[in-house]
Coordinates of C-alpha atoms in Angstrom, one line a residue:
M874 CA -21.1 -71.6 43.9
V875 CA -24.4 -71.3 45.6
R876 CA -26.2 -68.2 44.5
T877 CA -28.0 -66.0 47.1
T878 CA -28.6 -62.8 45.0
L879 CA -29.6 -62.2 41.5
S880 CA -29.6 -59.0 39.5
A881 CA -32.9 -58.1 37.8
A882 CA -31.5 -59.1 34.5
E883 CA -30.3 -62.4 35.8
A884 CA -33.7 -63.2 37.2
R885 CA -35.3 -62.6 33.9
R886 CA -32.9 -64.8 32.1
V887 CA -33.3 -67.5 34.8
A888 CA -37.1 -67.4 34.4
L889 CA -37.1 -67.5 30.5
A890 CA -34.5 -70.3 30.4
A891 CA -36.6 -72.3 32.8
Q892 CA -39.5 -71.7 30.5
G893 CA -37.7 -73.2 27.5
F894 CA -36.7 -69.9 25.8
G895 CA -33.2 -69.2 24.4
R896 CA -32.9 -72.2 22.0
P897 CA -33.2 -71.8 18.2
P898 CA -36.3 -73.2 16.6
A899 CA -35.9 -76.5 15.0
D900 CA -36.8 -77.2 11.4
T901 CA -39.2 -79.8 12.4
V902 CA -40.8 -80.1 15.8
S903 CA -41.2 -83.7 16.9
T904 CA -43.8 -85.2 19.2
R905 CA -41.0 -85.8 21.7
A906 CA -40.2 -82.0 21.6
L907 CA -43.9 -81.2 22.2
N908 CA -44.1 -83.6 25.2
A909 CA -40.7 -82.3 26.6
T910 CA -41.9 -78.7 26.5
I911 CA -45.3 -79.5 28.1
G912 CA -43.3 -81.4 30.7
R913 CA -41.1 -78.3 31.3
L914 CA -44.2 -76.0 31.7
G915 CA -46.3 -78.5 33.6
L916 CA -49.5 -77.4 32.0
L917 CA -51.1 -75.5 29.2
Q918 CA -54.0 -73.2 30.1
I919 CA -57.1 -73.4 27.9
D920 CA -59.1 -70.5 26.7
S921 CA -61.9 -70.5 24.2
V922 CA -61.2 -67.1 22.5
N923 CA -60.2 -67.9 18.9
V924 CA -59.9 -64.5 17.3
F925 CA -56.2 -65.2 16.5
E926 CA -55.4 -68.7 17.9
R927 CA -56.6 -70.6 20.9
S928 CA -54.4 -70.1 23.9
H929 CA -53.1 -73.5 24.5
Y930 CA -51.4 -73.7 21.0
L931 CA -49.4 -70.5 21.6
P932 CA -46.8 -71.3 24.3
L933 CA -45.4 -74.3 22.3
F934 CA -45.1 -72.1 19.1
A935 CA -43.4 -69.4 21.1
R936 CA -40.8 -71.8 22.3
L937 CA -40.4 -74.3 19.6
G938 CA -41.5 -72.5 16.4
A939 CA -44.0 -74.0 13.8
Y940 CA -45.4 -77.4 14.7
D941 CA -48.4 -79.5 13.6
R942 CA -51.3 -78.5 15.8
S943 CA -53.1 -81.7 14.9
T944 CA -50.3 -83.6 16.6
L945 CA -50.9 -81.6 19.7
D946 CA -54.6 -82.3 19.4
R947 CA -54.0 -86.0 19.2
L948 CA -51.8 -85.8 22.4
T949 CA -54.0 -83.6 24.5
F950 CA -57.6 -84.2 23.3
H951 CA -57.7 -87.9 22.4
R952 CA -59.4 -90.0 25.0
S953 CA -56.4 -92.3 25.3
G954 CA -53.7 -89.7 25.1
P955 CA -51.2 -89.0 27.8
Y956 CA -52.9 -85.7 29.0
T957 CA -56.1 -84.8 30.6
E958 CA -57.7 -81.6 32.0
Y959 CA -58.4 -80.2 35.4
W960 CA -58.4 -76.9 37.4
A961 CA -54.6 -76.9 37.7
H962 CA -54.2 -73.2 37.2
E963 CA -57.4 -72.2 35.4
A964 CA -58.8 -74.9 33.2
A965 CA -55.6 -76.6 31.9
I966 CA -54.1 -79.5 30.1
V967 CA -51.9 -81.6 32.5
P968 CA -50.2 -84.9 32.2
R969 CA -52.7 -87.6 33.0
D970 CA -50.5 -89.0 35.8
D971 CA -50.5 -85.6 37.4
L972 CA -54.3 -85.7 38.0
R973 CA -53.6 -87.5 41.3
L974 CA -51.8 -84.5 42.6
F975 CA -55.1 -82.6 42.5
R976 CA -57.3 -85.1 44.4
W977 CA -56.9 -83.0 47.5
R978 CA -58.4 -80.1 45.6
M979 CA -61.3 -82.2 44.4
D980 CA -62.1 -83.1 48.0
A981 CA -61.6 -79.4 49.1
L982 CA -64.0 -78.1 46.4
R983 CA -66.6 -80.7 47.3
E984 CA -66.4 -79.6 50.9
R985 CA -66.5 -76.0 50.0
D986 CA -69.6 -76.5 47.8
A987 CA -71.4 -78.1 50.7
G988 CA -71.0 -74.9 52.7
P989 CA -74.0 -72.7 53.5
T990 CA -73.4 -70.1 50.7
R991 CA -73.2 -72.7 47.9
I992 CA -75.3 -75.7 49.0
D993 CA -78.4 -74.4 47.2
G994 CA -76.7 -74.8 43.8
V995 CA -75.6 -78.4 44.7
T996 CA -79.0 -79.3 46.1
R997 CA -80.7 -78.0 42.8
T998 CA -78.5 -80.3 40.6
A999 CA -78.7 -83.4 42.8
T1000 CA -81.3 -85.3 40.7
V1001 CA -79.6 -84.2 37.5
R1002 CA -76.2 -85.4 38.7
R1003 CA -77.6 -88.9 39.6
E1004 CA -79.2 -89.1 36.1
L1005 CA -75.9 -88.0 34.5
Q1006 CA -74.0 -90.7 36.3
A1007 CA -76.4 -93.3 35.2
L1008 CA -76.4 -92.0 31.6
L1009 CA -72.6 -92.0 31.4
R1010 CA -72.4 -95.5 33.0
A1011 CA -74.9 -96.8 30.4
E1012 CA -73.7 -95.0 27.3
G1013 CA -70.1 -94.0 27.9
P1014 CA -68.3 -90.7 27.7
M1015 CA -70.2 -87.8 26.1
P1016 CA -70.1 -83.9 26.0
A1017 CA -72.7 -81.7 27.7
S1018 CA -74.3 -80.9 24.3
A1019 CA -75.4 -84.6 23.9
V1020 CA -77.5 -84.3 27.0
E1021 CA -78.7 -80.7 27.0
H1022 CA -82.1 -79.5 25.6
E1023 CA -84.3 -76.5 25.4
S1024 CA -84.2 -75.7 29.1
N1025 CA -80.6 -74.5 28.6
V1026 CA -81.3 -70.8 29.1
R1027 CA -79.0 -67.8 29.2
R1028 CA -78.7 -66.6 32.8
G1029 CA -76.3 -63.7 32.5
P1030 CA -74.1 -61.8 30.2
W1031 CA -71.5 -64.6 29.7
W1032 CA -73.2 -67.6 31.4
G1033 CA -75.7 -69.8 29.5
W1034 CA -75.3 -72.9 31.6
S1035 CA -78.1 -75.3 32.1
D1036 CA -78.4 -77.6 35.2
V1037 CA -76.9 -80.4 33.0
K1038 CA -73.7 -78.3 32.4
L1039 CA -73.6 -77.1 35.9
G1040 CA -74.0 -80.6 37.2
L1041 CA -71.2 -82.0 35.0
E1042 CA -68.9 -79.3 36.1
Q1043 CA -69.6 -79.8 39.8
M1044 CA -68.9 -83.5 39.3
F1045 CA -65.8 -82.6 37.3
R1046 CA -64.4 -80.4 40.0
W1047 CA -65.1 -83.1 42.7
G1048 CA -63.5 -85.8 40.5
E1049 CA -66.7 -87.7 40.0
V1050 CA -66.3 -87.3 36.4
V1051 CA -63.1 -86.6 34.4
S1052 CA -62.2 -85.4 30.9
A1053 CA -62.2 -88.0 28.1
G1054 CA -60.7 -85.4 25.6
R1055 CA -62.4 -83.0 23.5
S1056 CA -64.6 -83.0 20.3
G1057 CA -64.8 -79.8 18.4
F1058 CA -63.2 -78.1 21.5
E1059 CA -66.0 -79.2 23.7
R1060 CA -65.0 -81.3 26.7
V1061 CA -66.2 -84.9 26.8
Y1062 CA -67.1 -86.1 30.3
A1063 CA -66.6 -89.7 31.6
L1064 CA -66.8 -91.6 34.7
P1065 CA -63.2 -92.0 36.1
E1066 CA -63.2 -95.8 35.6
Q1067 CA -64.0 -95.3 31.9
V1068 CA -60.7 -93.7 31.1
L1069 CA -58.4 -94.1 34.1
P1070 CA -56.8 -97.2 35.5
A1071 CA -58.7 -98.9 38.4
G1072 CA -58.2 -97.1 41.6
F1073 CA -56.2 -94.3 39.9
L1074 CA -57.5 -91.5 42.1
D1075 CA -57.6 -93.5 45.3
A1076 CA -53.9 -93.9 45.0
A1077 CA -53.4 -90.1 45.3
P1078 CA -50.9 -88.6 47.7
D1079 CA -52.1 -86.7 50.8
R1080 CA -52.5 -82.8 50.5
R1081 CA -49.2 -82.0 52.1
T1082 CA -47.2 -84.3 49.9
A1083 CA -49.1 -83.2 46.8
V1084 CA -48.6 -79.5 47.4
R1085 CA -44.9 -80.1 48.1
E1086 CA -44.5 -81.7 44.7
L1087 CA -46.6 -78.9 42.9
V1088 CA -44.5 -76.3 44.6
Q1089 CA -41.3 -78.0 43.5
R1090 CA -42.6 -78.3 39.9
A1091 CA -43.8 -74.7 39.9
T1092 CA -40.4 -73.3 41.1
R1093 CA -38.6 -75.5 38.4
A1094 CA -40.9 -74.1 35.8
L1095 CA -40.5 -70.5 37.0
G1096 CA -36.8 -70.7 37.6
V1097 CA -37.1 -68.1 40.3
G1098 CA -40.1 -66.6 42.1
T1099 CA -41.7 -65.2 45.2
R1100 CA -44.1 -67.1 47.3
A1101 CA -47.0 -65.4 45.5
D1102 CA -45.5 -66.4 42.1
V1103 CA -45.0 -70.0 43.1
A1104 CA -48.5 -70.2 44.7
D1105 CA -50.2 -68.8 41.6
Y1106 CA -48.7 -71.3 39.2
Y1107 CA -51.0 -74.1 40.5
R1108 CA -53.4 -71.8 42.3
L1109 CA -52.2 -72.9 45.8
R1110 CA -53.0 -71.5 49.2
S1111 CA -50.3 -69.2 50.5
D1112 CA -49.9 -71.0 53.8
D1113 CA -49.5 -74.3 52.1
T1114 CA -47.0 -72.9 49.7
A1115 CA -45.0 -71.4 52.5
A1116 CA -44.8 -74.7 54.3
A1117 CA -43.7 -76.5 51.1
L1118 CA -41.1 -73.8 50.3
A1119 CA -39.5 -74.2 53.7
D1120 CA -39.5 -78.0 53.4
L1121 CA -37.9 -77.8 50.0
T1122 CA -35.3 -75.2 51.0
D1123 CA -34.3 -77.4 54.0
A1124 CA -33.9 -80.3 51.7
G1125 CA -31.7 -78.3 49.4
V1126 CA -34.2 -78.6 46.4
L1127 CA -34.7 -74.8 46.4
L1128 CA -32.3 -71.8 47.2
A1129 CA -33.6 -68.7 49.1
V1130 CA -32.3 -65.8 47.0
R1131 CA -32.7 -62.0 46.9
V1132 CA -33.5 -60.3 43.5
E1133 CA -32.5 -56.8 42.8
G1134 CA -35.6 -54.5 43.0
W1135 CA -37.9 -57.2 44.5
R1136 CA -39.2 -56.4 48.0
E1137 CA -40.2 -60.0 48.7
Q1138 CA -38.0 -63.1 49.4
A1139 CA -37.5 -65.3 46.4
W1140 CA -36.7 -68.9 45.8
M1141 CA -34.7 -70.4 42.9
H1142 CA -34.7 -74.0 41.9
A1143 CA -31.3 -75.6 42.7
D1144 CA -31.2 -76.9 39.0
A1145 CA -31.9 -73.5 37.5
R1146 CA -29.4 -72.1 35.0
V1147 CA -28.2 -68.5 35.1
P1148 CA -27.5 -68.0 31.4
R1149 CA -25.3 -65.0 30.2
R1150 CA -28.0 -64.2 27.6
V1151 CA -31.3 -65.4 26.3
D1152 CA -32.0 -65.0 22.5
A1153 CA -35.8 -65.1 22.0
D1154 CA -38.4 -63.6 19.6
A1155 CA -42.0 -64.6 20.3
V1156 CA -45.4 -63.2 20.7
L1157 CA -47.0 -64.6 23.9
S1158 CA -50.5 -65.7 24.7
P1159 CA -52.2 -63.7 27.5
F1160 CA -52.2 -67.0 29.3
D1161 CA -48.6 -67.9 28.8
P1162 CA -46.9 -68.6 32.1
V1163 CA -44.5 -65.8 31.5
V1164 CA -47.2 -63.3 31.9
W1165 CA -50.3 -65.0 33.3
F1166 CA -49.6 -63.7 36.8
R1167 CA -49.8 -60.0 36.1
R1168 CA -48.1 -59.0 39.3
R1169 CA -45.1 -61.0 38.4
A1170 CA -45.1 -59.6 34.9
E1171 CA -45.0 -56.1 36.2
R1172 CA -42.3 -56.8 38.9
M1173 CA -40.0 -58.8 36.6
Y1174 CA -40.4 -57.0 33.2
G1175 CA -42.0 -53.6 34.2
F1176 CA -44.9 -54.8 32.0
H1177 CA -48.4 -53.7 33.2
Y1178 CA -50.7 -56.0 31.4
R1179 CA -54.4 -56.5 31.3
I1180 CA -56.4 -58.5 28.7
E1181 CA -59.0 -56.2 27.2
I1182 CA -61.4 -58.6 25.4
Y1183 CA -64.1 -58.0 27.9
T1184 CA -63.4 -54.3 28.2
P1185 CA -66.0 -52.3 26.4
A1186 CA -64.5 -51.1 23.0
P1187 CA -64.4 -47.3 23.9
K1188 CA -62.4 -48.1 27.0
R1189 CA -59.7 -50.4 25.4
V1190 CA -56.2 -48.9 25.4
F1191 CA -54.2 -51.3 23.3
G1192 CA -56.8 -53.5 21.5
Y1193 CA -59.1 -56.5 21.7
Y1194 CA -56.6 -59.4 21.9
V1195 CA -53.3 -58.0 22.7
L1196 CA -50.2 -60.2 23.0
P1197 CA -46.9 -59.3 24.6
V1198 CA -43.9 -59.1 22.4
L1199 CA -40.8 -60.8 23.8
Q1200 CA -37.4 -60.0 22.4
D1201 CA -34.4 -61.6 24.2
D1202 CA -35.1 -61.0 28.0
R1203 CA -37.4 -58.0 27.7
L1204 CA -41.1 -57.5 26.9
V1205 CA -40.8 -54.7 24.5
G1206 CA -44.2 -54.2 23.0
R1207 CA -47.7 -55.6 22.4
I1208 CA -49.6 -56.3 19.3
D1209 CA -53.4 -57.0 18.7
L1210 CA -53.6 -59.9 16.2
K1211 CA -56.5 -61.4 14.3
S1212 CA -56.3 -64.3 11.9
D1213 CA -58.6 -63.4 8.9
R1214 CA -59.0 -66.8 7.4
Q1215 CA -61.4 -65.8 4.7
R1216 CA -58.8 -63.4 3.2
G1217 CA -55.8 -65.4 4.1
V1218 CA -54.3 -62.6 6.2
L1219 CA -52.8 -62.2 9.6
R1220 CA -54.0 -58.8 10.7
V1221 CA -51.9 -56.6 13.2
R1222 CA -54.7 -54.4 14.4
T1223 CA -52.5 -52.5 16.8
A1224 CA -48.8 -52.4 17.4
W1225 CA -47.2 -50.7 20.4
Q1226 CA -43.7 -50.1 21.7
E1227 CA -43.3 -50.3 25.5
P1228 CA -42.2 -46.9 27.1
G1229 CA -38.5 -47.1 27.7
E1230 CA -38.0 -50.2 25.6
R1231 CA -36.6 -50.7 22.1
L1232 CA -38.7 -52.8 19.9
D1233 CA -36.8 -54.2 17.0
A1234 CA -39.3 -53.9 14.2
E1235 CA -37.2 -56.1 11.8
R1236 CA -37.2 -58.9 14.3
L1237 CA -40.9 -58.6 15.0
A1238 CA -41.6 -58.6 11.2
E1239 CA -39.9 -61.9 10.9
T1240 CA -41.8 -63.3 13.9
L1241 CA -45.0 -62.2 12.3
R1242 CA -44.1 -63.8 8.9
R1243 CA -43.4 -67.1 10.8
T1244 CA -46.6 -66.8 12.7
A1245 CA -48.7 -66.2 9.5
A1246 CA -47.1 -69.2 7.8
W1247 CA -47.9 -71.3 10.9
Q1248 CA -51.5 -70.3 10.7
G1249 CA -51.6 -70.9 7.1
L1250 CA -52.1 -67.3 6.1
G1251 CA -50.3 -65.8 3.0
A1252 CA -49.9 -62.2 4.0
V1253 CA -49.5 -59.8 7.0
E1254 CA -51.4 -56.6 7.2
V1255 CA -50.8 -53.8 9.6
T1256 CA -53.4 -51.2 10.8
D1257 CA -52.4 -47.7 11.4
R1258 CA -52.9 -47.7 15.2
G1259 CA -50.2 -47.8 17.8
T1260 CA -46.8 -46.3 18.4
A1261 CA -44.9 -49.1 16.5
A1262 CA -47.4 -49.6 13.7
A1263 CA -45.5 -47.7 11.0
D1264 CA -42.1 -49.3 11.9
V1265 CA -43.6 -52.7 11.8
A1266 CA -45.4 -52.0 8.4
G1267 CA -42.1 -50.7 7.1
A1268 CA -40.1 -53.7 8.2
L1269 CA -42.7 -55.9 6.5
G1270 CA -42.7 -53.8 3.4
V1271 CA -46.4 -53.1 3.5
S1272 CA -48.5 -50.1 3.5
L1273 CA -50.4 -49.2 6.6
V1274 CA -54.2 -49.9 6.4
P1275 CA -56.6 -47.3 7.9
H1276 CA -58.0 -48.2 11.2
R1277 CA -61.6 -49.4 11.1
S1278 CA -64.0 -48.9 14.0
A1279 CA -65.1 -52.5 13.6
D1280 CA -61.7 -53.5 14.9
D1281 CA -62.5 -52.1 18.3
A1282 CA -66.0 -53.7 18.6
D1283 CA -65.2 -57.5 18.4
A1284 CA -67.4 -59.5 20.8
P1285 CA -65.8 -62.3 22.7
A1286 CA -66.0 -65.8 21.1
P1287 CA -68.7 -68.0 22.7
V1288 CA -67.3 -69.2 26.0
A1289 CA -67.4 -73.0 25.5
D1290 CA -65.3 -73.8 28.5
A1291 CA -65.8 -71.0 31.0
P1292 CA -65.8 -72.0 34.7
A1293 CA -69.0 -72.2 36.8
P1294 CA -69.2 -69.2 38.9
D1295 CA -66.5 -69.2 41.7
V1296 CA -64.5 -72.2 40.3
G1297 CA -61.5 -70.0 39.4
A1298 CA -61.8 -68.1 42.7
D1299 CA -61.8 -71.4 44.6
A1300 CA -58.7 -72.6 42.9
A1301 CA -57.0 -69.2 43.4
A1302 CA -57.3 -69.1 47.2
L1303 CA -53.9 -67.7 47.7
G1304 CA -54.6 -65.8 50.9
D1305 CA -52.1 -63.2 50.4

């Protein structure tokens, strides 16, 4: 039977099943399972903040349970591995073969950078870029730190980019250099021919074909979504997305559906399941596809979410690095986590139950125990801040720890992989 309507609960279950939730964690997570889950998601967003754990590790743990992070490192950050990086959402790990789907974006960003408002920055780095290309050709792949020197000065509150780093990032966004993995979480740059098959990027599909494929993949990963949801997944333009949605609907790949409580038209992938229930227990990265598009998280789960790491401490509401708590098909709370590796403790610095939701503290306690074990930490500690703190501490069988003002004052970790100004905005040209 072809579905044309979904209840709000059905839409949540469709979305979570499409994202890989609802299956019991395996005792051992294989390399095949890691690859399959990345394939299901399409990408892993990268972020440098490491107060609890770097973001790209968390979606796989949320869906699969404890796995060997060094295995993921070998897959994603080794020069000869099956994955690479590009501006697919924000900075993201993607299957190497998918890089061709973004060749049109490389060309579009080069054209945009040649415009009158940005050409000064491109002109300033022209000599540096020529020297960098010659250096990479002569010496092979290398990180920016191998080239930078004392002229690397801080130019703003978060940006400390020299012309070397800026030039490398310009070439990276244009496809003149590509990722050759990472070393100590620092991206290693290479000329395309040093890590990709000959003519790899030249064999890329045209923009319309590539966007159509990305829209199909985004809708499969989302299960069900509005045009804005689908466009956000790979940061596509709204008009390009609309055209691809129409093509794919005509082809029977997507189904146009109405979702209870959603004002906008939605689309569901024809292969999407509508499960009767989804059993899930997880804490989600702020950059997990379930919540990374905040408008969708609010519409689908009634969950108003803002990451507060760059919010001044006195203005934070929930905490520094707050992660949504998923139980079954609801986002029922949020917790601020920190891995205190010196003491061997996973610190729950705040714990909150969402208004109108029921957070099962016993289930969250078990999730936290599994999380601590995966992190190699021997204990879980709960600070006495948040509406769910006492219940979570009770479920863990630990006493509440007094709140410390230092918990509110964390500074962001050094931003090793932040975008050059406007890169994220360029990729996010939705036009809605």
